[in-house]
PDB file of C-alpha atoms and ligand atoms in Angstrom:
ATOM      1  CA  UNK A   1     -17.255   3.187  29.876  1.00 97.00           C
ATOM      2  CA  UNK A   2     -17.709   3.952  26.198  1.00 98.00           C
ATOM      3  CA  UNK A   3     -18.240   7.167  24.205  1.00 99.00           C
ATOM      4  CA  UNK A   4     -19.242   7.806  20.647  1.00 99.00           C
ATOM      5  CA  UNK A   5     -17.477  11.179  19.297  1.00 99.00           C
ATOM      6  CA  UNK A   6     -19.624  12.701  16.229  1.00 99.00           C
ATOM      7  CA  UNK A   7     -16.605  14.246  14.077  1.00 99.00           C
ATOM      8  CA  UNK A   8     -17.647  17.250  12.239  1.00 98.00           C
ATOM      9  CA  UNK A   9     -21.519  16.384  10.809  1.00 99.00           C
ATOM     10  CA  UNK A  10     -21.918  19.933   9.907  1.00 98.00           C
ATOM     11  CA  UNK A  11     -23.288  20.983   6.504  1.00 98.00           C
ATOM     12  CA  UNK A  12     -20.198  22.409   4.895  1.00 98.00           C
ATOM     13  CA  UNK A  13     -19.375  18.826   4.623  1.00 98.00           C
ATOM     14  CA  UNK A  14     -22.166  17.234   3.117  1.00 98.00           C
ATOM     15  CA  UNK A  15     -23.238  17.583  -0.519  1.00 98.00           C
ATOM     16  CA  UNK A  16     -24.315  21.330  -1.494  1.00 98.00           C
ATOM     17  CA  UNK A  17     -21.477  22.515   0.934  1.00 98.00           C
ATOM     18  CA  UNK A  18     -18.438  24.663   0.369  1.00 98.00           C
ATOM     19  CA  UNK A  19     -16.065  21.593   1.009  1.00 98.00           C
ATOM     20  CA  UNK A  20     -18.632  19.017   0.490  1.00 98.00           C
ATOM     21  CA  UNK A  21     -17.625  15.103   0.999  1.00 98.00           C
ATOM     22  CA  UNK A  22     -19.256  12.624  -1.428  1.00 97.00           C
ATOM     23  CA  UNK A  23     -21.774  10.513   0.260  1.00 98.00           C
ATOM     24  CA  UNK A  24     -21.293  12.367   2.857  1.00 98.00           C
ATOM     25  CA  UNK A  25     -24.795  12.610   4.034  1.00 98.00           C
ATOM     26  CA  UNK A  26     -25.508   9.001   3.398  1.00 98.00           C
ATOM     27  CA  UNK A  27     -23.927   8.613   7.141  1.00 98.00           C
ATOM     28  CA  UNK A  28     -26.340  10.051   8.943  1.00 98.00           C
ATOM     29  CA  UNK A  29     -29.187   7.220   9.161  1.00 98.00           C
ATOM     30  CA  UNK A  30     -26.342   4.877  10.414  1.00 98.00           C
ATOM     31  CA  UNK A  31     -25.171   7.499  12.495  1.00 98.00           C
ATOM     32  CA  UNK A  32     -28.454   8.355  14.052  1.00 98.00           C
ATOM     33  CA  UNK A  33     -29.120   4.926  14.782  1.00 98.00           C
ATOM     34  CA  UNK A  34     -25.548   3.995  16.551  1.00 98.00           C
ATOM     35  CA  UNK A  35     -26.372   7.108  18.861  1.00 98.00           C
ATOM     36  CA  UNK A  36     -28.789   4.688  20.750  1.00 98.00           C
ATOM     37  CA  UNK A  37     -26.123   2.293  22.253  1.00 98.00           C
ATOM     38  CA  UNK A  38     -24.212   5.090  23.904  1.00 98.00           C
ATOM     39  CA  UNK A  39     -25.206   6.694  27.115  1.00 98.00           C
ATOM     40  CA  UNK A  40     -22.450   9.564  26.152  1.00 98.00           C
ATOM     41  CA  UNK A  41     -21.879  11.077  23.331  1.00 99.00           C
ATOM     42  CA  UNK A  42     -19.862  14.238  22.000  1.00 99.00           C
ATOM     43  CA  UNK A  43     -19.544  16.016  18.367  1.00 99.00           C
ATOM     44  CA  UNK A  44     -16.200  18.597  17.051  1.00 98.00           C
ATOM     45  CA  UNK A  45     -17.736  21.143  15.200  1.00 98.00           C
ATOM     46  CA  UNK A  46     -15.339  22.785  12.447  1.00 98.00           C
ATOM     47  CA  UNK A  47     -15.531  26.767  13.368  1.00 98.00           C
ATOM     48  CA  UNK A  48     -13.472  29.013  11.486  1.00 98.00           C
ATOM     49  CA  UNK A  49     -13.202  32.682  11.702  1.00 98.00           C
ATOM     50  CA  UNK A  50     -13.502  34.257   7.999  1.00 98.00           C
ATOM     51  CA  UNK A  51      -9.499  35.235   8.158  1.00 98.00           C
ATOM     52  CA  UNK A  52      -8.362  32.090   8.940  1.00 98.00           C
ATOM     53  CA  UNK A  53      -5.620  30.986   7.321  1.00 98.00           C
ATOM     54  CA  UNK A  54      -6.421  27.343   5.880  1.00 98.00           C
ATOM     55  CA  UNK A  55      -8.207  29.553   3.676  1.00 98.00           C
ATOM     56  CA  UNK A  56      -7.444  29.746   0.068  1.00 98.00           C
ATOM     57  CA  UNK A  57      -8.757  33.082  -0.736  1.00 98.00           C
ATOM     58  CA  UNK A  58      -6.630  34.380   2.929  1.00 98.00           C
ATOM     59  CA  UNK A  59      -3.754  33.715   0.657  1.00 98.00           C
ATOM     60  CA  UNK A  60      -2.858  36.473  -2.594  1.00 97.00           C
ATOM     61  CA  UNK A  61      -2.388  34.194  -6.047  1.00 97.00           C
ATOM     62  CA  UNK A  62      -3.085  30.913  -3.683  1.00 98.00           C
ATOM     63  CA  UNK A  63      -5.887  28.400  -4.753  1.00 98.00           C
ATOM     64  CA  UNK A  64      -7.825  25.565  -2.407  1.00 97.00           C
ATOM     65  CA  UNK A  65      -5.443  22.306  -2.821  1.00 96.00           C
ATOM     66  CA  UNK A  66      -2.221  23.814  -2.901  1.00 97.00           C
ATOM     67  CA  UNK A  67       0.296  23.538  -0.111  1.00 97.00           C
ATOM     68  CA  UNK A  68       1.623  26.652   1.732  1.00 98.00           C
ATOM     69  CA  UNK A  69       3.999  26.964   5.269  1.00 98.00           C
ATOM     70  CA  UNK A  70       1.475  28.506   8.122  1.00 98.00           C
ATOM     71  CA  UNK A  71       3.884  29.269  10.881  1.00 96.00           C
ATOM     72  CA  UNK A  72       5.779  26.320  10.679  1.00 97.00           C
ATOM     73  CA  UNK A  73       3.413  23.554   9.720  1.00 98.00           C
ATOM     74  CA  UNK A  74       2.420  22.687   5.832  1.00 97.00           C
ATOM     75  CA  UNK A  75      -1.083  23.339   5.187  1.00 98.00           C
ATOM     76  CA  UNK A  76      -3.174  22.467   2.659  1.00 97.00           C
ATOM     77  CA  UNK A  77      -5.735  25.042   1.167  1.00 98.00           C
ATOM     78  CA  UNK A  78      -9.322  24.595   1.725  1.00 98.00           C
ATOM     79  CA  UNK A  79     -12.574  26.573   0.353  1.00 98.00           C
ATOM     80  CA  UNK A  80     -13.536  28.763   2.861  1.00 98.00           C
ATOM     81  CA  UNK A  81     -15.944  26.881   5.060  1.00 98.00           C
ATOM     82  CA  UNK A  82     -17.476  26.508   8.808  1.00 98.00           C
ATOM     83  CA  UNK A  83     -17.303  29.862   9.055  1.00 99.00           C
ATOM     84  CA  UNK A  84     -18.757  30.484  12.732  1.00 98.00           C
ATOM     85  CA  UNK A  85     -21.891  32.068  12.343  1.00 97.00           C
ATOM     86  CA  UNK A  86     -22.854  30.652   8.970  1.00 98.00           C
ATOM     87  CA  UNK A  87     -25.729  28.189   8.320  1.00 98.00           C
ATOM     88  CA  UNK A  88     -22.656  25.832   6.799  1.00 98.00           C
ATOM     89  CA  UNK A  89     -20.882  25.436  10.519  1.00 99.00           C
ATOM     90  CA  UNK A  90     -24.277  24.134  11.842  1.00 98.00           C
ATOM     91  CA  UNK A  91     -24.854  20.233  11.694  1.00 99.00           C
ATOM     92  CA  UNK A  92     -26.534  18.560   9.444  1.00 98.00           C
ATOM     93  CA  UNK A  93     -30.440  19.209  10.410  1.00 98.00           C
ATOM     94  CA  UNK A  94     -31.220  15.282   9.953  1.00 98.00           C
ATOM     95  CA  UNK A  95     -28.400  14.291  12.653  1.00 98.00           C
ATOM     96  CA  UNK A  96     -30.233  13.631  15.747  1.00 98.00           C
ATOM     97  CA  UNK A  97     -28.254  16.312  18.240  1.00 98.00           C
ATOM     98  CA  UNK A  98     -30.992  16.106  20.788  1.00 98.00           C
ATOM     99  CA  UNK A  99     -28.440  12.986  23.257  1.00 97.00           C
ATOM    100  CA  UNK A 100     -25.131  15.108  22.522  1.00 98.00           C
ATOM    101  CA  UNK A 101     -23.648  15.835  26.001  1.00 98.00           C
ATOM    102  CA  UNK A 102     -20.809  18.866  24.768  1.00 98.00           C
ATOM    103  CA  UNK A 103     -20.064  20.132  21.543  1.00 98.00           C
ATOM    104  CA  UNK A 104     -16.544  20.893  20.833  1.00 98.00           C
ATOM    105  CA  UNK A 105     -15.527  23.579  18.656  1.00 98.00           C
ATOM    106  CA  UNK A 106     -12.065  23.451  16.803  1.00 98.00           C
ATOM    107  CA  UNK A 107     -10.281  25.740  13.949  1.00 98.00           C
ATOM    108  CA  UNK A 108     -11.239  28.636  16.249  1.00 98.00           C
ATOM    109  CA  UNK A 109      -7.556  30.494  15.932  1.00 98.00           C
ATOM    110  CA  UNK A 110      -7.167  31.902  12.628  1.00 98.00           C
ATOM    111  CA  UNK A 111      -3.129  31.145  12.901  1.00 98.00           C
ATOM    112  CA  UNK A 112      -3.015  27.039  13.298  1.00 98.00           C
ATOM    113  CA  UNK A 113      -5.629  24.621  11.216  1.00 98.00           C
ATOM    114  CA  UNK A 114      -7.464  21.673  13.811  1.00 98.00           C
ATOM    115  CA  UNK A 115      -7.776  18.501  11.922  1.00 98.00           C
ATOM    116  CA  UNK A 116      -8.331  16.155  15.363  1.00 98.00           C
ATOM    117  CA  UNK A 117     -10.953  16.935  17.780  1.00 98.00           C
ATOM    118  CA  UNK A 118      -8.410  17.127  20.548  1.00 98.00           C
ATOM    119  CA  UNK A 119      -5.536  19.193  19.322  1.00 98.00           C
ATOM    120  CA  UNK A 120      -5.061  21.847  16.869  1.00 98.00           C
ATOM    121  CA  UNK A 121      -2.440  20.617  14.442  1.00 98.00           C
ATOM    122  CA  UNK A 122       0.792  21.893  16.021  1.00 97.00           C
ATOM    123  CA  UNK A 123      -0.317  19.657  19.415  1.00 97.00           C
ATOM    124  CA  UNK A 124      -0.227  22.952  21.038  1.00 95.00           C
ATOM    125  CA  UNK A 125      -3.537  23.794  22.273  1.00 97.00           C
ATOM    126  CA  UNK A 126      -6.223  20.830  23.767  1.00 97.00           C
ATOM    127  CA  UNK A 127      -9.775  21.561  23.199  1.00 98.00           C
ATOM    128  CA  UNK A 128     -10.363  20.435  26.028  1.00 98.00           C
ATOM    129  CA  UNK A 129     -12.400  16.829  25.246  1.00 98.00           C
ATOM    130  CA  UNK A 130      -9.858  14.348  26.155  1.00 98.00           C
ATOM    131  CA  UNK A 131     -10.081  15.776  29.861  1.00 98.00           C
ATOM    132  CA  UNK A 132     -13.820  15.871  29.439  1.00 98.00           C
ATOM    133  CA  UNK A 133     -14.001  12.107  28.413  1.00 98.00           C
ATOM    134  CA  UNK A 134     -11.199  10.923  31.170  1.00 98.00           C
ATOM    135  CA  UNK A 135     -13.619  12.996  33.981  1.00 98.00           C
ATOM    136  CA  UNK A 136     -16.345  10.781  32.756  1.00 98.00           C
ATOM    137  CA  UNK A 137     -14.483   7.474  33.002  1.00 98.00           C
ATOM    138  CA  UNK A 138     -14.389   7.030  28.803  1.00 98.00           C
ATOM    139  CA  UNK A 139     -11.432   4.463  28.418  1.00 98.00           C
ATOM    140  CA  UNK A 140     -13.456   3.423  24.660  1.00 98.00           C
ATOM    141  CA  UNK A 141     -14.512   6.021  22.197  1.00 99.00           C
ATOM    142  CA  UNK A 142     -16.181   5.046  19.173  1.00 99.00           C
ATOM    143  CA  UNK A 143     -15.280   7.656  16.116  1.00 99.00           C
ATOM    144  CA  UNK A 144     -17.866   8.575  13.050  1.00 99.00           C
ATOM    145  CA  UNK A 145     -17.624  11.595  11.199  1.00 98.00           C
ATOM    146  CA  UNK A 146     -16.217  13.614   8.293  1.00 98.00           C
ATOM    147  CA  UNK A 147     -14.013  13.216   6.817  1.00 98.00           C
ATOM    148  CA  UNK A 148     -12.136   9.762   6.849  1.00 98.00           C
ATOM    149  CA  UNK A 149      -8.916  11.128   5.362  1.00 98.00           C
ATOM    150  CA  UNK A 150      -8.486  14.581   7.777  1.00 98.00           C
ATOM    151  CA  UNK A 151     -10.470  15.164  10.987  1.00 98.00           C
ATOM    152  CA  UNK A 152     -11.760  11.733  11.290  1.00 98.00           C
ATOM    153  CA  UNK A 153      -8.006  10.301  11.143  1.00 98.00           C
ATOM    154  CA  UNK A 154      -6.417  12.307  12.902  1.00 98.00           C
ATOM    155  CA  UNK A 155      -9.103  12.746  15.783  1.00 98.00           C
ATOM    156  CA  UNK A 156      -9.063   8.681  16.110  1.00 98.00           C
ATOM    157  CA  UNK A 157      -4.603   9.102  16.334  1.00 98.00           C
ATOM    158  CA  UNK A 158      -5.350  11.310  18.950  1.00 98.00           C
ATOM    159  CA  UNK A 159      -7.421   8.852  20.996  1.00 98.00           C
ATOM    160  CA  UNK A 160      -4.983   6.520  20.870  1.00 98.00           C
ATOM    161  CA  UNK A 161      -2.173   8.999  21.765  1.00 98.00           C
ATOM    162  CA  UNK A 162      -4.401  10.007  24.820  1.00 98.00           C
ATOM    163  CA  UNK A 163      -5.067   6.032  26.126  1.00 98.00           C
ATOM    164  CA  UNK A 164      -8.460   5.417  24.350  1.00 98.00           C
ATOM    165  CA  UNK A 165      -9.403   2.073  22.883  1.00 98.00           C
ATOM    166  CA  UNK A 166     -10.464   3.164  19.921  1.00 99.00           C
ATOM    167  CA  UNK A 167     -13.114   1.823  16.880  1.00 99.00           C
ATOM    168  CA  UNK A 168     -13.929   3.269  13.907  1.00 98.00           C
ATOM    169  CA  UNK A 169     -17.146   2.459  12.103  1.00 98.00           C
ATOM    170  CA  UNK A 170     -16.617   2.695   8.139  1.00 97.00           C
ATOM    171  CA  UNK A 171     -19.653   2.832   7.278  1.00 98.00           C
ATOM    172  CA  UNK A 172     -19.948   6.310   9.972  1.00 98.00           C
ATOM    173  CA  UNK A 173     -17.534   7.670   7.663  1.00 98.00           C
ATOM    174  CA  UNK A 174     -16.964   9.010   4.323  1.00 98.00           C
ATOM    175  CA  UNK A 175     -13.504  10.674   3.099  1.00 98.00           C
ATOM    176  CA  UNK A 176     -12.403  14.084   0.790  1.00 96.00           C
ATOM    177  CA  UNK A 177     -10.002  11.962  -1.345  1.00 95.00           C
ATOM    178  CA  UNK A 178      -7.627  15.007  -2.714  1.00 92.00           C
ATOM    179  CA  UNK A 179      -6.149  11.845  -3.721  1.00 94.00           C
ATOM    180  CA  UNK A 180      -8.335   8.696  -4.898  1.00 94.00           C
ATOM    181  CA  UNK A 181      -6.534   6.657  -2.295  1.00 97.00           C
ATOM    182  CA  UNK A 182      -6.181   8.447   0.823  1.00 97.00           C
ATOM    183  CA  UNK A 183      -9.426   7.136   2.699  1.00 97.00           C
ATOM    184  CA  UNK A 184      -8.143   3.404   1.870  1.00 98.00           C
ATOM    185  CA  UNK A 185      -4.468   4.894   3.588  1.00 98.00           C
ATOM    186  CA  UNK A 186      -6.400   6.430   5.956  1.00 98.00           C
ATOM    187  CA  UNK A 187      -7.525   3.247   6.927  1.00 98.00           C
ATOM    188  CA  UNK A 188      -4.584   1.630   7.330  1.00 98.00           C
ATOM    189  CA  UNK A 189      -2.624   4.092   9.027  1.00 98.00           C
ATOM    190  CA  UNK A 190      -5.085   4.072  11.781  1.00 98.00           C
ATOM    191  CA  UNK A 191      -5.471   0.589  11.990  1.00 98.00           C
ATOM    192  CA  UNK A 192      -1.703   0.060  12.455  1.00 98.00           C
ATOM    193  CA  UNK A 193      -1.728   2.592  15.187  1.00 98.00           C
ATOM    194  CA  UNK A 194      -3.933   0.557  17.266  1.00 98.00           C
ATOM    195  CA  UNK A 195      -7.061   1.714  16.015  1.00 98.00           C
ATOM    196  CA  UNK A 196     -10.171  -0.776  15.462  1.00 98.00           C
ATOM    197  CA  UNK A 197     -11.927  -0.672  12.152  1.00 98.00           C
ATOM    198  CA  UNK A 198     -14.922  -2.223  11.880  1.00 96.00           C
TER     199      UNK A 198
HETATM  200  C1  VGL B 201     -11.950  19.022   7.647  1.00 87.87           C
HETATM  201  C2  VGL B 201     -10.663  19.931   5.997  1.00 87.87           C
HETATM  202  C3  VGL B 201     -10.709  21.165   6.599  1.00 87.87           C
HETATM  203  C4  VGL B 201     -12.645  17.816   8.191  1.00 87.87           C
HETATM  204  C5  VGL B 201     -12.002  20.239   8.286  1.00 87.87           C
HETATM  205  O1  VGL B 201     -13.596  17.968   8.985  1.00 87.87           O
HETATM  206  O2  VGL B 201     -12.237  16.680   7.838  1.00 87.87           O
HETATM  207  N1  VGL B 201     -11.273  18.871   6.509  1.00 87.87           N
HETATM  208  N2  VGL B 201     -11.369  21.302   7.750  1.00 87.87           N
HETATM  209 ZN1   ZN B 202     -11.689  23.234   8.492  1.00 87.87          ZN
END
């Protein structure tokens, strides 16, 4: 049994957000259409409280790109964004939701940052989906999403951590690229950890 996992389609993300990817939005159509060979299918939704400390702005003097220690882990800053409650944590209004079985929400503790839609960063808390998808017999997820180089990476190294075969579709993704080359490493680090890129 196979499941497609919709990583973070939310507007924030897309161009006019507050962390917006480029090309972003040009996933959708593809994505939209790819929804129709799955019989399940879940999304991670990015939902930050306003406090929380990936934040920028949550740190005095700090700006969004610059490194800081957050209890232990390094974390990049980020724009504020996905704020729960805000029309930028909803999805995209083009991505068809109407076939999504459960929407996971990650980023939801203000103290630890969630790139992977499984585990916060610190691989201390689950969100709960890798039960959800073993309960439904899922031993293949498919990954699309935003973006390539954070929550789409390091949801597909969870996958294979927790036993799934796992494929991602390039053309379901599109990545930040704080660096010109990190969707292209990206890429390759997943594919060496047993990840299928097609
Ligand atoms: C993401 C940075 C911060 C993502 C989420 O969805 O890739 N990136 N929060
Ligand atoms: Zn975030």
């Amino acid at each position: 049994m196979k499941a497609l996992i919709l990583v973070d389609i939310q507007n924030d993300f897309v161009p006019g957000g507050k962390l917006a990817v480029a090309g972003g939005d040009e996933i959708i159509p593809f994505v939209n259409e790819l929804q129709k060979e799955f019989e399940l299918i879940v999304a991670t939704q990015d939902f930050h409280p306003a406090d929380h400390g990936s934040f920028a702005v949550n740190h005095t003097g700090k700006k969004a790109g610059e490194f800081i220690d957050l209890h232990g882990l390094q974390q990049v800053l980020w724009p504020v964004h996905c704020v729960q409650g805000s029309e930028g944590a909803d999805f995209v209004k083009s991505l068809d939701m109407s076939r999504v079985d459960k929407v996971f929400p990650k980023g939801t503790d203000k103290e630890i940052d969630s790139y992977s839609g499984f585990f916060d960063n610190g691989h201390r808390k689950s969100t709960g989906m890798a039960a959800y998808l073993h309960e439904k017999g899922v031993t293949e997820v498919h990954v699309v999403g935003l973006a390539a180089d954070y929550c789409v990476k390091f949801t597909a190294l969870d996958a294979i951590r927790e036993g799934f075969q796992t494929v991602l579709y390039k053309e379901g993704t599109r990545g930040v690229n704080l660096s010109p080359e990190d969707s292209k490493k990206a890429f390759e680090e997943m594919k060496l950890a047993g990840v299928k890129i097609i």
